[in-house]
Coordinates of C-alpha atoms and ligand atoms in Angstrom, one line a residue:
M1 CA -26.9 16.4 -108.1
K2 CA -29.2 18.6 -110.3
A3 CA -30.4 16.9 -113.5
I4 CA -29.7 18.4 -116.9
H5 CA -33.1 19.1 -118.6
V6 CA -33.4 18.8 -122.3
G7 CA -36.2 20.1 -124.6
L8 CA -36.7 18.5 -127.9
L9 CA -38.0 20.2 -131.1
G10 CA -39.3 17.2 -133.1
L11 CA -40.1 13.6 -132.2
G12 CA -39.8 11.9 -135.6
T13 CA -37.1 9.4 -136.8
V14 CA -34.2 11.2 -135.1
G15 CA -36.1 12.6 -132.1
S16 CA -37.4 9.2 -131.2
G17 CA -33.9 7.8 -131.3
V18 CA -32.7 10.6 -129.1
V19 CA -35.3 9.8 -126.4
K20 CA -34.4 6.1 -126.6
I21 CA -30.7 6.7 -126.2
I22 CA -31.1 9.1 -123.3
E23 CA -33.3 6.5 -121.6
D24 CA -31.3 3.4 -122.5
H25 CA -27.8 4.8 -122.0
Q26 CA -28.6 6.8 -118.8
D27 CA -25.9 5.1 -116.8
K28 CA -23.2 5.9 -119.3
L29 CA -24.4 9.5 -119.5
M30 CA -24.4 9.9 -115.8
H31 CA -21.0 8.4 -115.6
Q32 CA -19.7 10.9 -118.1
V33 CA -21.3 14.1 -116.9
G34 CA -22.0 13.3 -113.3
C35 CA -25.7 14.0 -113.2
P36 CA -29.0 12.6 -114.6
V37 CA -30.2 13.7 -118.0
Q38 CA -34.0 14.1 -118.5
V39 CA -36.2 15.1 -121.4
K40 CA -38.6 17.7 -120.1
K41 CA -40.7 18.9 -123.0
V42 CA -41.1 17.9 -126.7
L43 CA -42.5 20.1 -129.5
V44 CA -44.5 18.1 -132.1
K45 CA -47.0 19.0 -134.8
N46 CA -49.6 16.5 -133.9
I47 CA -50.0 15.4 -130.2
E48 CA -52.3 12.5 -131.1
K49 CA -50.0 10.8 -133.5
D50 CA -48.6 7.3 -132.6
R51 CA -45.0 7.5 -131.5
Q52 CA -42.0 5.1 -132.0
V53 CA -41.1 5.6 -128.3
H54 CA -43.2 5.6 -125.2
I55 CA -43.7 9.2 -124.0
S56 CA -46.5 10.7 -121.8
K57 CA -48.9 13.1 -123.6
E58 CA -48.2 15.7 -120.9
M59 CA -44.6 16.0 -122.2
L60 CA -45.7 16.9 -125.7
T61 CA -46.6 20.4 -126.8
T62 CA -47.5 22.3 -130.0
N63 CA -46.3 25.6 -128.5
V64 CA -42.6 26.2 -129.2
E65 CA -42.4 28.7 -126.3
D66 CA -42.9 25.7 -123.9
V67 CA -39.4 24.5 -124.9
I68 CA -37.3 27.5 -125.9
N69 CA -38.5 29.8 -123.2
N70 CA -38.9 27.2 -120.5
P71 CA -36.8 28.2 -117.5
D72 CA -36.3 24.5 -116.5
I73 CA -34.7 23.6 -119.8
D74 CA -30.9 23.9 -120.2
V75 CA -30.4 22.4 -123.7
V76 CA -32.6 22.5 -126.8
I77 CA -32.2 19.7 -129.3
E78 CA -33.6 20.6 -132.7
V79 CA -34.6 17.6 -134.8
M80 CA -37.7 18.9 -136.5
G81 CA -36.1 20.1 -139.8
G82 CA -37.0 23.2 -141.8
V83 CA -35.1 26.4 -142.3
E84 CA -36.7 29.8 -141.8
E85 CA -39.1 29.1 -138.9
T86 CA -36.5 26.8 -137.3
R87 CA -33.8 29.4 -137.6
Q88 CA -36.0 31.8 -135.6
H89 CA -36.6 29.2 -132.9
L90 CA -32.9 28.6 -132.5
V91 CA -32.1 32.3 -132.5
D92 CA -34.7 32.7 -129.7
A93 CA -33.4 29.7 -127.8
L94 CA -29.8 31.0 -127.9
K95 CA -30.9 34.4 -126.8
A96 CA -32.7 32.7 -123.9
K97 CA -29.3 31.2 -123.1
K98 CA -30.2 27.7 -124.0
H99 CA -27.4 25.5 -125.5
V100 CA -28.4 24.0 -128.8
V101 CA -27.8 20.7 -130.6
T102 CA -29.1 20.3 -134.1
A103 CA -29.1 17.6 -136.8
N104 CA -30.3 20.1 -139.4
K105 CA -27.9 20.5 -142.4
D106 CA -30.4 22.5 -144.4
L107 CA -30.2 25.2 -141.7
M108 CA -26.5 24.9 -140.8
A109 CA -25.5 25.1 -144.5
V110 CA -27.3 28.4 -144.9
Y111 CA -27.4 30.1 -141.5
G112 CA -24.5 28.2 -139.7
T113 CA -22.2 31.2 -139.5
E114 CA -24.9 33.5 -138.2
L115 CA -26.1 31.0 -135.6
L116 CA -22.6 30.2 -134.4
S117 CA -21.9 33.8 -133.8
I118 CA -25.2 34.3 -131.9
A119 CA -24.3 31.3 -129.8
T120 CA -20.9 32.7 -129.0
E121 CA -22.4 36.2 -128.1
N122 CA -24.7 34.4 -125.7
G123 CA -22.1 32.1 -124.1
C124 CA -23.9 29.1 -125.5
D125 CA -22.8 26.0 -127.4
L126 CA -24.2 25.1 -130.8
F127 CA -23.2 21.7 -131.9
Y128 CA -24.3 19.9 -135.2
E129 CA -22.4 16.7 -135.6
A130 CA -25.4 14.8 -136.9
S131 CA -25.9 17.2 -139.7
V132 CA -23.1 15.6 -141.8
A133 CA -22.8 11.9 -142.3
G134 CA -25.2 10.9 -139.5
G135 CA -23.5 8.8 -136.9
I136 CA -20.0 9.2 -138.2
P137 CA -18.1 11.7 -135.9
I138 CA -16.6 13.5 -138.9
L139 CA -17.1 17.2 -137.7
R140 CA -15.4 16.4 -134.4
S141 CA -12.6 14.6 -136.3
L142 CA -12.0 17.7 -138.5
V143 CA -12.2 20.2 -135.7
D144 CA -10.3 18.2 -133.0
G145 CA -8.6 15.1 -134.4
L146 CA -7.1 16.9 -137.3
A147 CA -6.8 20.3 -135.8
S148 CA -3.1 20.5 -136.4
D149 CA -3.1 19.6 -140.0
R150 CA -3.8 21.3 -143.3
I151 CA -6.6 19.5 -145.2
T152 CA -6.3 19.5 -148.9
K153 CA -9.0 17.1 -150.1
M154 CA -12.2 15.6 -148.8
M155 CA -14.2 13.1 -150.9
G156 CA -17.3 11.4 -149.6
I157 CA -20.5 9.5 -149.8
V158 CA -22.6 11.8 -147.6
N159 CA -26.1 10.9 -148.6
G160 CA -27.5 7.6 -147.4
T161 CA -30.7 7.7 -149.5
T162 CA -28.9 8.0 -152.9
N163 CA -26.2 5.5 -151.8
F164 CA -29.0 3.0 -150.9
I165 CA -30.7 3.6 -154.3
L166 CA -27.5 3.3 -156.4
T167 CA -26.5 0.2 -154.5
K168 CA -29.8 -1.6 -155.1
M169 CA -29.8 -0.5 -158.8
T170 CA -26.3 -1.7 -159.3
K171 CA -26.3 -5.0 -157.3
L172 CA -30.0 -6.1 -157.7
G173 CA -31.0 -4.2 -160.8
S174 CA -33.9 -2.7 -158.8
A175 CA -36.1 0.1 -160.2
Y176 CA -35.3 3.6 -159.1
D177 CA -38.8 4.5 -157.9
E178 CA -39.2 1.3 -155.9
V179 CA -35.9 1.7 -154.0
L180 CA -36.6 5.4 -153.3
K181 CA -39.9 4.3 -151.7
E182 CA -37.9 1.7 -149.6
A183 CA -35.4 4.4 -148.5
Q184 CA -38.3 6.6 -147.4
D185 CA -40.0 3.8 -145.5
L186 CA -36.7 3.1 -143.7
G187 CA -36.5 6.8 -142.6
Y188 CA -33.4 7.6 -144.5
A189 CA -34.9 10.1 -146.9
E190 CA -35.8 13.8 -146.2
S191 CA -39.5 14.6 -145.9
D192 CA -39.1 15.9 -149.4
P193 CA -36.7 13.4 -151.0
T194 CA -36.0 15.7 -153.9
S195 CA -33.2 17.2 -151.9
D196 CA -31.7 13.7 -151.5
V197 CA -32.0 12.6 -155.2
E198 CA -31.1 16.0 -156.7
G199 CA -27.9 16.2 -154.6
L200 CA -28.9 19.2 -152.6
D201 CA -28.7 17.4 -149.2
A202 CA -25.1 16.2 -150.1
A203 CA -24.2 19.7 -151.2
R204 CA -25.3 21.2 -147.9
K205 CA -23.1 18.6 -146.1
M206 CA -20.2 19.3 -148.4
A207 CA -20.5 23.1 -147.7
I208 CA -20.4 22.4 -144.0
L209 CA -17.4 20.0 -144.4
A210 CA -15.5 22.5 -146.7
R211 CA -16.1 25.3 -144.2
L212 CA -14.6 23.4 -141.4
G213 CA -11.9 21.5 -143.3
F214 CA -10.6 24.6 -145.2
S215 CA -11.5 27.2 -142.6
M216 CA -13.2 29.4 -145.2
H217 CA -16.7 30.8 -145.4
V218 CA -18.1 28.4 -148.0
D219 CA -21.7 29.2 -149.1
L220 CA -24.1 26.6 -150.4
E221 CA -24.1 28.5 -153.8
D222 CA -20.4 27.7 -154.1
V223 CA -21.1 24.0 -154.4
S224 CA -21.8 22.7 -158.0
V225 CA -24.6 20.1 -157.8
K226 CA -25.9 17.3 -159.9
G227 CA -28.2 14.6 -158.6
I228 CA -28.9 11.0 -159.5
S229 CA -32.4 11.3 -160.9
S230 CA -31.2 11.0 -164.5
V231 CA -28.9 8.0 -164.0
T232 CA -30.1 5.2 -166.1
D233 CA -29.7 1.4 -165.9
D234 CA -27.7 1.6 -169.1
D235 CA -25.3 4.1 -167.5
I236 CA -24.8 1.7 -164.6
S237 CA -24.3 -1.3 -166.8
Y238 CA -21.8 0.5 -169.1
S239 CA -19.8 1.7 -166.1
K240 CA -19.7 -1.8 -164.7
R241 CA -18.5 -3.1 -168.0
L242 CA -15.6 -0.7 -167.8
G243 CA -14.8 -1.7 -164.2
Y244 CA -16.4 1.3 -162.4
T245 CA -19.0 1.7 -159.7
M246 CA -21.4 4.7 -159.8
K247 CA -21.7 6.7 -156.5
L248 CA -23.0 10.1 -155.6
I249 CA -19.7 11.7 -154.5
G250 CA -19.0 15.0 -152.8
I251 CA -15.6 16.5 -153.6
A252 CA -13.9 19.4 -151.8
Q253 CA -10.4 20.1 -152.8
R254 CA -7.9 22.9 -152.2
E255 CA -4.9 23.8 -154.3
N256 CA -2.8 27.0 -154.0
G257 CA -5.4 28.5 -151.7
K258 CA -8.3 28.0 -154.2
I259 CA -11.0 25.5 -153.7
E260 CA -13.5 23.5 -155.6
V261 CA -16.6 21.9 -154.0
A262 CA -18.9 19.7 -156.1
V263 CA -21.5 16.9 -155.7
E264 CA -22.2 14.7 -158.7
P265 CA -22.7 11.0 -159.7
T266 CA -19.2 9.8 -160.2
L267 CA -17.6 6.6 -161.5
L268 CA -15.0 5.1 -159.2
P269 CA -12.8 2.1 -160.0
E270 CA -14.4 -1.0 -158.4
T271 CA -11.3 -1.4 -156.3
H272 CA -11.6 2.1 -154.8
P273 CA -12.4 2.1 -151.0
L274 CA -15.4 4.3 -151.5
A275 CA -16.8 1.9 -154.1
A276 CA -17.2 -0.7 -151.3
V277 CA -19.4 1.7 -149.3
N278 CA -22.9 0.3 -149.8
D279 CA -26.6 0.8 -148.9
E280 CA -27.3 3.7 -146.5
F281 CA -23.7 3.8 -145.3
N282 CA -21.6 6.9 -145.7
A283 CA -17.8 7.4 -145.8
V284 CA -15.7 10.5 -145.9
Y285 CA -12.1 10.4 -147.1
V286 CA -9.9 13.2 -145.8
Y287 CA -6.4 14.0 -147.0
G288 CA -4.2 16.1 -144.8
E289 CA -0.7 17.3 -145.7
A290 CA 0.8 15.8 -142.6
V291 CA -1.4 12.9 -141.8
G292 CA -1.9 11.7 -145.4
E293 CA -5.0 9.6 -146.1
T294 CA -7.7 8.9 -143.5
M295 CA -11.2 7.5 -144.0
F296 CA -14.3 7.6 -141.8
Y297 CA -17.0 5.1 -142.3
G298 CA -20.4 4.4 -140.8
P299 CA -24.2 4.8 -141.0
G300 CA -25.1 8.1 -142.5
A301 CA -28.8 8.1 -141.8
G302 CA -31.5 6.3 -139.6
S303 CA -32.9 6.8 -136.2
L304 CA -30.4 5.4 -133.7
P305 CA -27.1 6.1 -135.6
T306 CA -28.1 9.8 -136.1
A307 CA -29.4 10.1 -132.6
T308 CA -26.0 8.8 -131.3
A309 CA -24.3 11.9 -132.8
V310 CA -27.0 14.2 -131.4
V311 CA -26.7 12.7 -127.8
S312 CA -22.8 12.8 -128.1
D313 CA -23.1 16.5 -128.8
L314 CA -25.4 16.8 -125.8
V315 CA -22.6 15.1 -123.7
G316 CA -20.2 17.7 -125.1
V317 CA -22.5 20.5 -124.0
M318 CA -22.9 19.0 -120.6
K319 CA -19.1 18.5 -120.1
N320 CA -18.6 22.2 -121.0
M321 CA -21.3 23.1 -118.5
R322 CA -19.4 21.4 -115.8
L323 CA -16.2 23.1 -116.8
G324 CA -17.9 26.5 -117.3
V325 CA -16.6 26.9 -120.9
N326 CA -19.7 26.9 -123.0
G327 CA -19.8 29.1 -126.1
R328 CA -16.0 29.2 -126.7
S329 CA -15.7 26.6 -129.5
A330 CA -16.7 28.6 -132.6
V331 CA -13.5 29.8 -134.5
A332 CA -13.7 32.5 -137.2
P333 CA -12.4 31.3 -140.6
Q334 CA -8.7 31.6 -141.2
F335 CA -8.8 32.2 -144.9
E336 CA -10.6 34.4 -147.5
K337 CA -12.7 32.2 -149.8
Q338 CA -11.2 31.8 -153.3
L339 CA -13.0 29.5 -155.8
K340 CA -11.2 27.7 -158.6
S341 CA -12.2 28.7 -162.1
P342 CA -13.2 26.0 -164.7
E343 CA -9.7 26.2 -166.3
H344 CA -8.2 25.0 -163.1
I345 CA -10.6 22.1 -162.3
Y346 CA -9.2 18.9 -163.7
A347 CA -11.0 15.5 -163.8
Q348 CA -11.5 12.4 -166.0
H349 CA -14.8 12.1 -167.7
F350 CA -17.0 9.2 -168.9
L351 CA -19.2 9.9 -172.0
R352 CA -21.9 7.9 -173.8
I353 CA -22.5 9.1 -177.3
S354 CA -24.8 7.7 -179.9
A355 CA -23.4 8.3 -183.3
K356 CA -24.0 7.4 -187.0
D357 CA -22.4 4.0 -187.7
Q358 CA -20.6 5.3 -190.8
V359 CA -17.1 5.7 -192.1
G360 CA -15.3 8.7 -190.6
A361 CA -17.8 9.2 -187.7
F362 CA -15.4 7.9 -185.1
S363 CA -12.5 10.0 -186.3
N364 CA -14.7 13.1 -186.4
I365 CA -15.4 12.6 -182.8
T366 CA -11.9 11.8 -181.7
S367 CA -10.4 14.8 -183.5
L368 CA -12.6 17.1 -181.4
F369 CA -10.9 15.7 -178.3
S370 CA -7.4 15.8 -179.7
E371 CA -7.8 19.4 -180.8
R372 CA -8.3 20.3 -177.1
G373 CA -5.4 18.1 -176.1
V374 CA -7.7 15.6 -174.3
S375 CA -6.8 11.9 -174.7
F376 CA -8.7 8.7 -174.0
E377 CA -8.0 6.1 -171.3
K378 CA -10.8 3.7 -172.4
I379 CA -13.1 3.4 -175.3
L380 CA -15.9 1.0 -176.3
Q381 CA -17.9 1.0 -179.6
L382 CA -21.0 -1.2 -180.0
P383 CA -23.7 -1.2 -182.7
I384 CA -27.2 -0.3 -181.5
K385 CA -29.6 -3.1 -182.7
N386 CA -32.0 -2.4 -185.5
S387 CA -30.6 1.1 -186.3
N388 CA -27.8 2.7 -188.2
L389 CA -26.4 4.0 -185.0
A390 CA -23.5 3.0 -182.7
E391 CA -23.0 3.6 -179.0
I392 CA -19.5 5.0 -178.2
V393 CA -18.4 5.0 -174.6
I394 CA -15.3 7.0 -173.7
V395 CA -13.3 7.6 -170.6
T396 CA -10.9 10.5 -171.0
H397 CA -7.7 11.2 -169.3
K398 CA -7.8 14.2 -167.0
A399 CA -9.0 17.4 -168.7
A400 CA -9.7 20.9 -167.6
Q401 CA -13.5 21.5 -167.1
S402 CA -13.4 24.4 -169.5
D403 CA -12.0 22.2 -172.3
F404 CA -14.4 19.4 -171.5
E405 CA -17.4 21.8 -171.6
E406 CA -16.3 23.1 -175.0
I407 CA -15.8 19.6 -176.4
L408 CA -19.4 18.7 -175.2
Q409 CA -20.9 21.7 -176.9
R410 CA -19.0 20.9 -180.2
L411 CA -20.0 17.2 -180.0
N412 CA -23.6 18.2 -179.9
D413 CA -23.2 20.2 -183.1
L414 CA -21.4 17.5 -185.0
P415 CA -23.6 16.0 -187.8
V416 CA -22.5 12.4 -187.0
V417 CA -23.5 12.7 -183.4
E418 CA -27.1 11.7 -182.7
E419 CA -27.0 12.5 -179.0
V420 CA -24.6 12.8 -176.1
K421 CA -26.6 10.5 -173.8
S422 CA -24.7 11.0 -170.5
T423 CA -21.5 12.2 -169.0
Y424 CA -20.1 11.5 -165.6
R425 CA -17.0 12.5 -163.7
V426 CA -14.5 9.7 -163.0
E427 CA -12.4 9.9 -159.9
G428 CA -9.8 7.7 -158.1
N429 CA -7.8 6.2 -160.9
G430 CA -4.3 5.9 -159.7
S431 CA -4.7 7.6 -156.4
I432 CA -7.7 8.0 -154.2
Ligands
LIG501 N1 -33.7 10.8 -140.8 C1 -32.4 10.8 -140.8 O1 -31.7 9.7 -141.0 C2 -31.6 12.0 -140.6 C3 -32.2 13.2 -140.4 N2 -31.4 14.3 -140.2 C4 -32.1 15.6 -139.9 O2 -32.8 15.6 -138.7 C5 -33.9 16.4 -138.7 C6 -35.1 15.5 -138.4 O3 -35.3 14.5 -139.3 P1 -36.3 13.3 -139.1 O4 -36.3 12.9 -137.7 O5 -36.0 12.3 -140.2 O6 -37.7 14.0 -139.5 P2 -39.2 13.5 -139.2 O7 -40.0 14.1 -140.3 O8 -39.2 12.1 -139.0 O9 -39.6 14.2 -137.8 C7 -39.8 15.6 -137.7 C8 -40.4 15.9 -136.3 O10 -40.6 17.3 -136.1 C9 -41.9 17.6 -135.9 N3 -42.2 18.8 -136.6 C10 -41.8 19.1 -137.9 N4 -42.2 20.4 -138.2 C11 -42.8 20.9 -137.1 C12 -43.4 22.1 -136.8 N5 -43.5 23.1 -137.7 N6 -43.9 22.3 -135.5 C13 -43.8 21.3 -134.6 N7 -43.2 20.1 -134.8 C14 -42.7 19.9 -136.1 C15 -42.8 16.5 -136.4 O11 -43.9 16.4 -135.6 P3 -45.1 15.2 -135.8 O12 -44.4 14.0 -135.4 O13 -46.2 15.6 -134.9 O14 -45.4 15.3 -137.3 C16 -41.8 15.3 -136.2 O15 -42.0 14.8 -134.9 C17 -33.9 17.0 -140.1 O16 -33.3 18.2 -140.1 C18 -33.1 16.0 -140.9 O17 -32.5 16.6 -142.1 C19 -30.0 14.3 -140.1 C20 -29.4 13.1 -140.3 C21 -30.1 11.9 -140.5
LIG502 N1 -31.7 12.1 -146.0 C1 -30.4 12.1 -145.5 C2 -30.5 11.8 -144.0 C3 -29.2 12.1 -143.3 O1 -28.6 13.2 -143.4 C4 -29.6 10.9 -146.2 O2 -30.2 10.2 -146.9 O3 -28.4 10.9 -146.0
LIG503 NA1 -21.7 13.1 -138.2

């Protein structure tokens, strides 16, 4: 019974988890694929560094060729991160007929289509379950579990770091910088956490989800992105006061063949199922025309949860090897991509405005909304201490994005308005 040999690119948070699961769950792996699984060689940057798992120095290398062109290695697991250099390593590995498993959403969001076609041309598998929502088997669920359905909406918390930060700010009143540091120490954040807090990491995951869910070639540039770095304590406390929870939400929806994909801090009613997803946990809500509502919940980041998805992909590769069917799973998109224009994107909005506390100010503001046919669901007006200003907090009913943007521009020009302090999308009132 010949063992399957694995080469790792990277031995950090996720790579260490992969080594640990392969060791600790060897009996289960053998039972599933009928042969032992062994890690043969591991690419790292610094061989002398202390590791989270015990591994002999001889297995480590700083030369990528020792992994991707090693005739003893059957499967390359990429958990090093990075885009351009890593893309080249994976192209080389696939051309050397190695199957590939990756956790790299940065790479798959940009070069996924290209890499999948190179994999198919070379009769190789390329699996990437860990790239979206860590340990939650969401890609497999879209591709296999919901294969027969037409997906019309996906809405999710797909970044563990920002969910951890917003949870601690909301529940404990913690300071943004402190909690970000904690998320970094726990291994949730990317090496450059800007991509977490500015929403880019979630946007990459939403592009991958939309591609699979809607069977269209969705580019990263098609995703509109806003992160959480400008969310303030006041925004959070006003949202709470109005019965909402702030979350970084990714939305992908399809209507009449046209799609919208966005990532932004969003207010959800406190009773909404996604509002109860806290800390580093992720959840993805998927609506299919036939199945209706489904929701997938679990850890979106961290060593062992993410490594579980990676090693499960490895099992998928090994099962295909036994059946001799590697390289046959990539399916070309069914539909031409069509994006919704701002006139066709509807949402509710939360606004915090500081305005002059004088007669007529309020009606000046409200008439701007009514002229565009936008009505209010909730409204709050409070004087700002030691000033002649008032804080006006509004939640609108659904409005077209184009109308909302025009209202915002005109609000800023209104003499009674000191400043539009913040605006957020509101989702999930009435239905999910
Ligand atoms: N952390 C998480 O929770 C999740 C991470 N991911 C993705 O998994 C991947 C890995 O993340 P993570 O484990 O957190 O990252 P880490 O920074 O913890 O680990 C990266 C590893 O890759 C090695 N490495 C990086 N660049 C090079 C290079 N140029 N040459 C050789 N070795 C290199 C590092 O070597 P050395 O140790 O010597 O420095 C390190 O072992 C990323 O794509 C990330 O987006 C996906 C889901 C969740
Ligand atoms: N930095 C990411 C890690 C998983 O993809 C996150 O915080 O979700
Ligand atoms: Na996943």
